[in-house]
CSV table of C-alpha atoms in Angstrom, one decimal:
chain,number,residue,atom,x,y,z
A,1,MET,CA,13.2,-19.4,-16.5
A,2,LYS,CA,9.4,-19.0,-16.8
A,3,PRO,CA,8.0,-15.5,-16.2
A,4,LEU,CA,7.5,-14.5,-12.5
A,5,THR,CA,4.0,-13.6,-11.5
A,6,LEU,CA,3.9,-10.0,-10.4
A,7,GLY,CA,0.9,-8.6,-8.6
A,8,PHE,CA,0.2,-4.9,-8.2
A,9,SER,CA,-2.8,-2.6,-8.1
A,10,PRO,CA,-4.3,-0.7,-11.0
A,11,CYS,CA,-3.8,2.6,-9.0
A,12,PRO,CA,-1.7,5.2,-10.8
A,13,ASN,CA,1.3,5.0,-8.5
A,14,ASP,CA,1.7,1.3,-9.2
A,15,THR,CA,1.1,1.4,-12.9
A,16,PHE,CA,3.5,4.3,-13.1
A,17,ILE,CA,6.2,2.4,-11.1
A,18,PHE,CA,5.9,-0.9,-12.9
A,19,HIS,CA,5.3,0.3,-16.5
A,20,ALA,CA,8.9,0.0,-17.6
A,21,LEU,CA,9.3,-3.4,-16.0
A,22,VAL,CA,6.3,-5.1,-17.4
A,23,HIS,CA,6.9,-3.7,-20.9
A,24,GLY,CA,10.5,-4.8,-21.0
A,25,ILE,CA,12.0,-1.3,-21.1
A,26,VAL,CA,14.1,-2.2,-18.1
A,27,GLY,CA,15.0,-5.6,-16.7
A,28,VAL,CA,17.5,-8.4,-16.3
A,29,PRO,CA,18.4,-11.0,-18.9
A,30,ASP,CA,16.4,-14.2,-18.5
A,31,LEU,CA,14.0,-12.5,-16.1
A,32,ALA,CA,10.5,-11.7,-17.3
A,33,PHE,CA,7.3,-10.8,-15.4
A,34,GLU,CA,3.7,-11.7,-15.9
A,35,PRO,CA,1.6,-9.0,-14.3
A,36,THR,CA,-1.6,-9.4,-12.3
A,37,LEU,CA,-3.5,-6.2,-11.4
A,38,ALA,CA,-5.9,-6.4,-8.5
A,39,ASP,CA,-7.2,-4.6,-5.5
A,40,VAL,CA,-4.8,-4.3,-2.6
A,41,GLU,CA,-6.7,-6.8,-0.3
A,42,THR,CA,-6.9,-9.3,-3.2
A,43,LEU,CA,-3.2,-9.1,-3.5
A,44,ASN,CA,-2.7,-9.5,0.3
A,45,LEU,CA,-4.8,-12.6,0.2
A,46,ALA,CA,-3.1,-14.0,-2.9
A,47,ALA,CA,0.3,-13.5,-1.2
A,48,ALA,CA,-1.0,-15.2,1.9
A,49,ALA,CA,-1.9,-18.2,-0.2
A,50,ALA,CA,1.6,-18.0,-1.9
A,51,GLU,CA,0.0,-17.5,-5.3
A,52,LEU,CA,2.4,-14.8,-6.5
A,53,ASP,CA,6.2,-14.7,-7.0
A,54,VAL,CA,6.4,-11.0,-6.4
A,55,ALA,CA,3.7,-8.7,-5.0
A,56,LYS,CA,2.7,-5.3,-3.8
A,57,VAL,CA,1.1,-5.9,-0.4
A,58,SER,CA,0.1,-3.9,2.6
A,59,TYR,CA,2.5,-3.5,5.5
A,60,GLY,CA,-0.4,-4.6,7.6
A,61,ALA,CA,-0.2,-8.0,5.8
A,62,LEU,CA,3.6,-8.3,6.0
A,63,PRO,CA,3.9,-10.0,9.3
A,64,PHE,CA,1.7,-12.9,8.0
A,65,LEU,CA,3.9,-13.3,4.9
A,66,LEU,CA,7.5,-13.3,6.1
A,67,ASP,CA,7.7,-17.0,6.4
A,68,ARG,CA,7.4,-17.3,2.6
A,69,TYR,CA,8.4,-13.9,1.3
A,70,ARG,CA,11.2,-11.4,1.7
A,71,LEU,CA,10.7,-7.7,1.9
A,72,LEU,CA,12.3,-5.7,-0.9
A,73,ARG,CA,13.6,-2.1,-0.6
A,74,SER,CA,12.2,-0.7,-3.9
A,75,GLY,CA,8.8,-0.1,-5.4
A,76,GLY,CA,6.8,0.3,-2.2
A,77,ALA,CA,4.7,3.2,-0.8
A,78,LEU,CA,5.9,5.2,2.1
A,79,GLY,CA,5.7,8.9,2.6
A,80,ARG,CA,4.3,11.9,4.5
A,81,GLY,CA,0.8,13.4,4.2
A,82,CYS,CA,-0.5,10.3,2.4
A,83,GLY,CA,-2.1,8.1,5.1
A,84,PRO,CA,-5.6,6.7,5.3
A,85,LEU,CA,-8.5,8.9,6.3
A,86,LEU,CA,-11.6,8.1,8.4
A,87,VAL,CA,-14.5,10.0,6.9
A,88,ALA,CA,-18.3,10.3,7.7
A,89,LEU,CA,-21.4,12.2,6.7
A,90,ARG,CA,-21.1,14.5,9.6
A,91,PRO,CA,-18.4,15.6,12.1
A,92,THR,CA,-17.8,13.0,14.8
A,93,ARG,CA,-15.6,13.2,17.9
A,94,SER,CA,-12.5,11.0,17.7
A,95,ASP,CA,-13.3,9.5,21.1
A,96,ALA,CA,-16.6,8.1,19.6
A,97,ILE,CA,-14.9,6.2,16.8
A,98,GLY,CA,-15.2,2.9,18.7
A,99,GLU,CA,-19.0,3.1,18.6
A,100,LEU,CA,-19.2,3.4,14.8
A,101,SER,CA,-19.8,0.9,12.1
A,102,ILE,CA,-16.8,1.4,9.8
A,103,ALA,CA,-16.2,0.2,6.2
A,104,ILE,CA,-12.6,-0.9,5.8
A,105,PRO,CA,-10.7,-1.7,2.6
A,106,GLY,CA,-9.5,-5.1,3.9
A,107,ARG,CA,-8.6,-6.8,7.1
A,108,LEU,CA,-5.0,-7.1,6.2
A,109,THR,CA,-4.5,-3.5,5.0
A,110,THR,CA,-2.2,-1.1,6.7
A,111,ALA,CA,-5.2,1.3,6.9
A,112,ASN,CA,-7.1,-1.2,9.1
A,113,LEU,CA,-3.9,-1.8,11.2
A,114,LEU,CA,-3.5,1.9,11.8
A,115,LEU,CA,-7.2,2.2,12.7
A,116,ARG,CA,-6.8,-0.6,15.3
A,117,LEU,CA,-3.7,1.1,16.8
A,118,PHE,CA,-5.4,4.4,17.0
A,119,GLU,CA,-8.7,3.1,18.5
A,120,PRO,CA,-8.4,-0.5,19.9
A,121,ARG,CA,-12.1,-0.3,20.8
A,122,VAL,CA,-13.4,-0.4,17.2
A,123,ALA,CA,-16.0,-3.2,17.3
A,124,GLU,CA,-17.9,-3.2,14.0
A,125,THR,CA,-16.2,-3.2,10.6
A,126,VAL,CA,-17.4,-4.1,7.2
A,127,THR,CA,-14.9,-5.1,4.5
A,128,MET,CA,-15.5,-3.8,1.0
A,129,GLU,CA,-13.3,-2.8,-2.0
A,130,TYR,CA,-11.9,0.6,-1.4
A,131,ASP,CA,-13.8,2.3,-4.3
A,132,ARG,CA,-17.1,1.2,-2.7
A,133,ILE,CA,-16.5,2.8,0.6
A,134,MET,CA,-17.3,6.4,0.0
A,135,PRO,CA,-20.6,5.6,-1.7
A,136,ALA,CA,-21.5,3.3,1.1
A,137,VAL,CA,-20.9,6.0,3.7
A,138,ALA,CA,-22.8,8.6,1.6
A,139,ALA,CA,-25.8,6.2,1.4
A,140,GLY,CA,-25.8,5.6,5.1
A,141,GLU,CA,-24.9,1.9,4.9
A,142,VAL,CA,-22.2,2.4,7.5
A,143,ASP,CA,-21.4,5.2,9.9
A,144,ALA,CA,-17.9,5.9,8.6
A,145,GLY,CA,-15.4,4.8,6.0
A,146,LEU,CA,-11.7,4.2,6.1
A,147,ILE,CA,-10.4,5.5,2.7
A,148,ILE,CA,-7.2,5.1,0.9
A,149,HIS,CA,-5.5,5.9,-2.5
A,150,GLU,CA,-7.1,8.7,-4.5
A,151,SER,CA,-10.1,8.8,-2.2
A,152,ARG,CA,-8.3,11.3,0.0
A,153,PHE,CA,-8.6,13.8,-2.9
A,154,THR,CA,-12.2,13.2,-3.8
A,155,TYR,CA,-14.2,12.5,-0.5
A,156,PRO,CA,-15.6,16.1,-0.3
A,157,GLN,CA,-17.4,15.4,-3.6
A,158,HIS,CA,-19.4,12.7,-1.9
A,159,GLY,CA,-20.5,15.1,0.9
A,160,LEU,CA,-18.2,13.5,3.4
A,161,VAL,CA,-16.1,15.1,6.1
A,162,LYS,CA,-12.8,13.9,7.7
A,163,ILE,CA,-12.9,12.6,11.2
A,164,VAL,CA,-9.2,11.7,11.6
A,165,ASP,CA,-6.1,11.5,9.4
A,166,LEU,CA,-4.4,8.4,10.5
A,167,GLY,CA,-1.3,9.2,8.6
A,168,GLN,CA,-1.0,12.6,10.4
A,169,TRP,CA,-1.6,10.8,13.7
A,170,TRP,CA,1.2,8.3,12.9
A,171,GLU,CA,3.6,11.1,11.9
A,172,GLU,CA,2.9,13.1,15.0
A,173,ALA,CA,3.2,10.1,17.3
A,174,THR,CA,6.5,8.7,15.7
A,175,GLY,CA,8.1,11.5,13.7
A,176,SER,CA,8.4,8.9,10.9
A,177,PRO,CA,6.9,8.6,7.4
A,178,ILE,CA,3.9,6.4,7.1
A,179,PRO,CA,4.6,2.9,5.7
A,180,LEU,CA,1.7,1.9,3.4
A,181,GLY,CA,2.6,-0.7,0.8
A,182,ALA,CA,5.5,-3.1,0.5
A,183,ILE,CA,7.0,-5.2,-2.3
A,184,VAL,CA,7.7,-8.8,-1.4
A,185,ALA,CA,9.4,-11.6,-3.3
A,186,ARG,CA,9.0,-15.3,-2.7
A,187,ARG,CA,11.8,-16.8,-0.6
A,188,SER,CA,12.2,-19.7,-3.0
A,189,LEU,CA,13.6,-17.2,-5.6
A,190,GLY,CA,16.9,-17.3,-3.6
A,191,GLU,CA,19.7,-15.3,-5.2
A,192,ARG,CA,17.4,-14.1,-8.0
A,193,THR,CA,15.7,-11.9,-5.4
A,194,SER,CA,18.5,-9.3,-5.8
A,195,ASP,CA,17.9,-9.3,-9.6
A,196,VAL,CA,14.2,-8.7,-9.0
A,197,GLU,CA,14.9,-5.9,-6.6
A,198,GLY,CA,17.3,-4.3,-9.0
A,199,ALA,CA,14.8,-4.5,-11.9
A,200,ILE,CA,12.1,-2.9,-9.8
A,201,ARG,CA,14.4,-0.1,-8.7
A,202,ALA,CA,15.3,0.5,-12.4
A,203,SER,CA,11.7,0.7,-13.3
A,204,VAL,CA,11.0,3.3,-10.6
A,205,GLU,CA,14.0,5.4,-11.7
A,206,ARG,CA,12.9,5.1,-15.4
A,207,ALA,CA,9.3,6.2,-14.5
A,208,LEU,CA,10.6,9.3,-12.6
A,209,ALA,CA,13.1,10.2,-15.3
A,210,ASP,CA,10.5,10.0,-18.1
A,211,PRO,CA,7.0,10.4,-16.6
A,212,SER,CA,5.3,10.8,-20.0
A,213,ALA,CA,6.3,7.3,-21.1
A,214,SER,CA,3.8,5.5,-18.9
A,215,ALA,CA,0.9,8.0,-19.3
A,216,GLY,CA,-1.1,5.8,-21.6
A,217,TYR,CA,-0.7,2.7,-19.4
A,218,VAL,CA,-1.6,4.6,-16.3
A,219,ARG,CA,-4.7,6.2,-18.0
A,220,ARG,CA,-6.0,2.8,-19.2
A,221,HIS,CA,-6.1,1.5,-15.6
A,222,ALA,CA,-7.2,4.8,-13.8
A,223,GLN,CA,-10.9,4.0,-14.2
A,224,GLU,CA,-12.9,7.2,-13.7
A,225,MET,CA,-10.1,9.2,-12.2
A,226,SER,CA,-9.5,12.7,-13.7
A,227,ASP,CA,-6.1,13.6,-15.1
A,228,GLU,CA,-5.6,16.0,-12.2
A,229,VAL,CA,-6.4,13.4,-9.6
A,230,THR,CA,-4.1,10.9,-11.4
A,231,ARG,CA,-1.3,13.4,-11.3
A,232,GLN,CA,-1.8,14.2,-7.6
A,233,HIS,CA,-1.9,10.5,-6.8
A,234,ILE,CA,1.4,9.8,-8.5
A,235,ASP,CA,3.1,12.9,-7.0
A,236,LEU,CA,2.0,11.9,-3.5
A,237,TYR,CA,2.7,8.2,-3.5
A,238,VAL,CA,5.8,8.0,-5.7
A,239,ASN,CA,8.8,9.6,-4.0
A,240,GLU,CA,12.3,8.9,-2.8
A,241,PHE,CA,11.0,6.0,-0.6
A,242,SER,CA,9.8,4.3,-3.8
A,243,ILE,CA,13.4,4.1,-5.0
A,244,ASP,CA,14.7,2.8,-1.7
A,245,VAL,CA,13.1,2.9,1.7
A,246,GLY,CA,16.2,4.3,3.2
A,247,ASP,CA,17.0,4.5,6.9
A,248,ALA,CA,13.9,6.6,7.8
A,249,GLY,CA,11.7,4.1,6.0
A,250,GLU,CA,13.3,1.1,7.7
A,251,ARG,CA,12.8,2.7,11.1
A,252,SER,CA,9.2,3.5,10.3
A,253,VAL,CA,8.4,0.0,9.1
A,254,LYS,CA,10.0,-1.6,12.2
A,255,GLU,CA,8.2,0.8,14.5
A,256,LEU,CA,4.8,-0.1,12.9
A,257,LEU,CA,5.5,-3.9,13.2
A,258,SER,CA,6.7,-3.4,16.8
A,259,ARG,CA,3.7,-1.5,17.9
A,260,ALA,CA,1.3,-3.8,16.1
A,261,SER,CA,2.8,-7.0,17.6
A,262,ALA,CA,2.9,-5.4,21.1
A,263,ALA,CA,-0.8,-4.7,20.7
A,264,GLY,CA,-1.4,-8.3,19.7
A,265,LEU,CA,-2.6,-7.4,16.2
A,266,VAL,CA,0.1,-9.2,14.2
A,267,PRO,CA,2.7,-11.9,14.8
A,268,ALA,CA,6.0,-10.7,16.1
A,269,ALA,CA,8.7,-10.5,13.4
A,270,SER,CA,11.7,-12.7,13.9
A,271,GLY,CA,14.8,-10.9,12.8
A,272,ASP,CA,15.2,-7.9,10.6
A,273,PRO,CA,12.6,-7.9,7.8
A,274,PHE,CA,14.9,-6.0,5.5
A,275,GLN,CA,17.8,-8.4,5.9
A,276,PHE,CA,18.6,-10.5,2.8
A,277,ASP,CA,21.5,-12.9,2.8
A,278,GLY,CA,20.7,-14.7,-0.5
A,279,SER,CA,19.6,-17.9,1.2
A,280,THR,CA,16.3,-19.7,0.6
């Protein structure tokens, strides 16, 4: 079988999780992976075009992908205290958010979906890669920015202040962890999907058992991130939900999809997105 194309981001949590898999330290016989590292919205769009066999995507993109992809239980990003933040140069009332021009990290991102659920009146958004958002806000190109990943640790360095923590809002509104990133596999893989899922789970478990093994790989892709921020990033985004979403994770994902479809933001999911019966 030819290698499966595997898309994930260069962020520390993803390179940490997938290091053992892409380097053949763990895996399944006759199952190899060809990695593609890209920004989260690039991965969302690649999956929407069915260009990847396996991909890390936003839960905000998931409803648009379920006709071609299955949702896996391992390797994703869910948690508490890790949601997207809306930041600006100066304090702003939350009831004025709808009047702002806001930079977002992608139309299909979970961050954008949460923003729309929090404030349906948002009218003006500008899409840009996540690492350009804080400089754009600091330069006055937009009124506010929706930040993700390690930006939650570094936004004060850009002279920015937090307007709202959308993860905190979600947790208070639902009592559930915040679902951020999902792992999906092409439906045409059929019964091999369980092999893929098992290999990803093994890679997560290996990463957590021996964190130092992936340090060089993580550092090569961490761009300008300091070692401290890299460590904080991994500690926050890689957790028990990365091994398996569990019951709490399932409930949270279903709640997000239900609220989003009720608001008319995404298509309604048909059936249980976590159900896998081995069929194509």
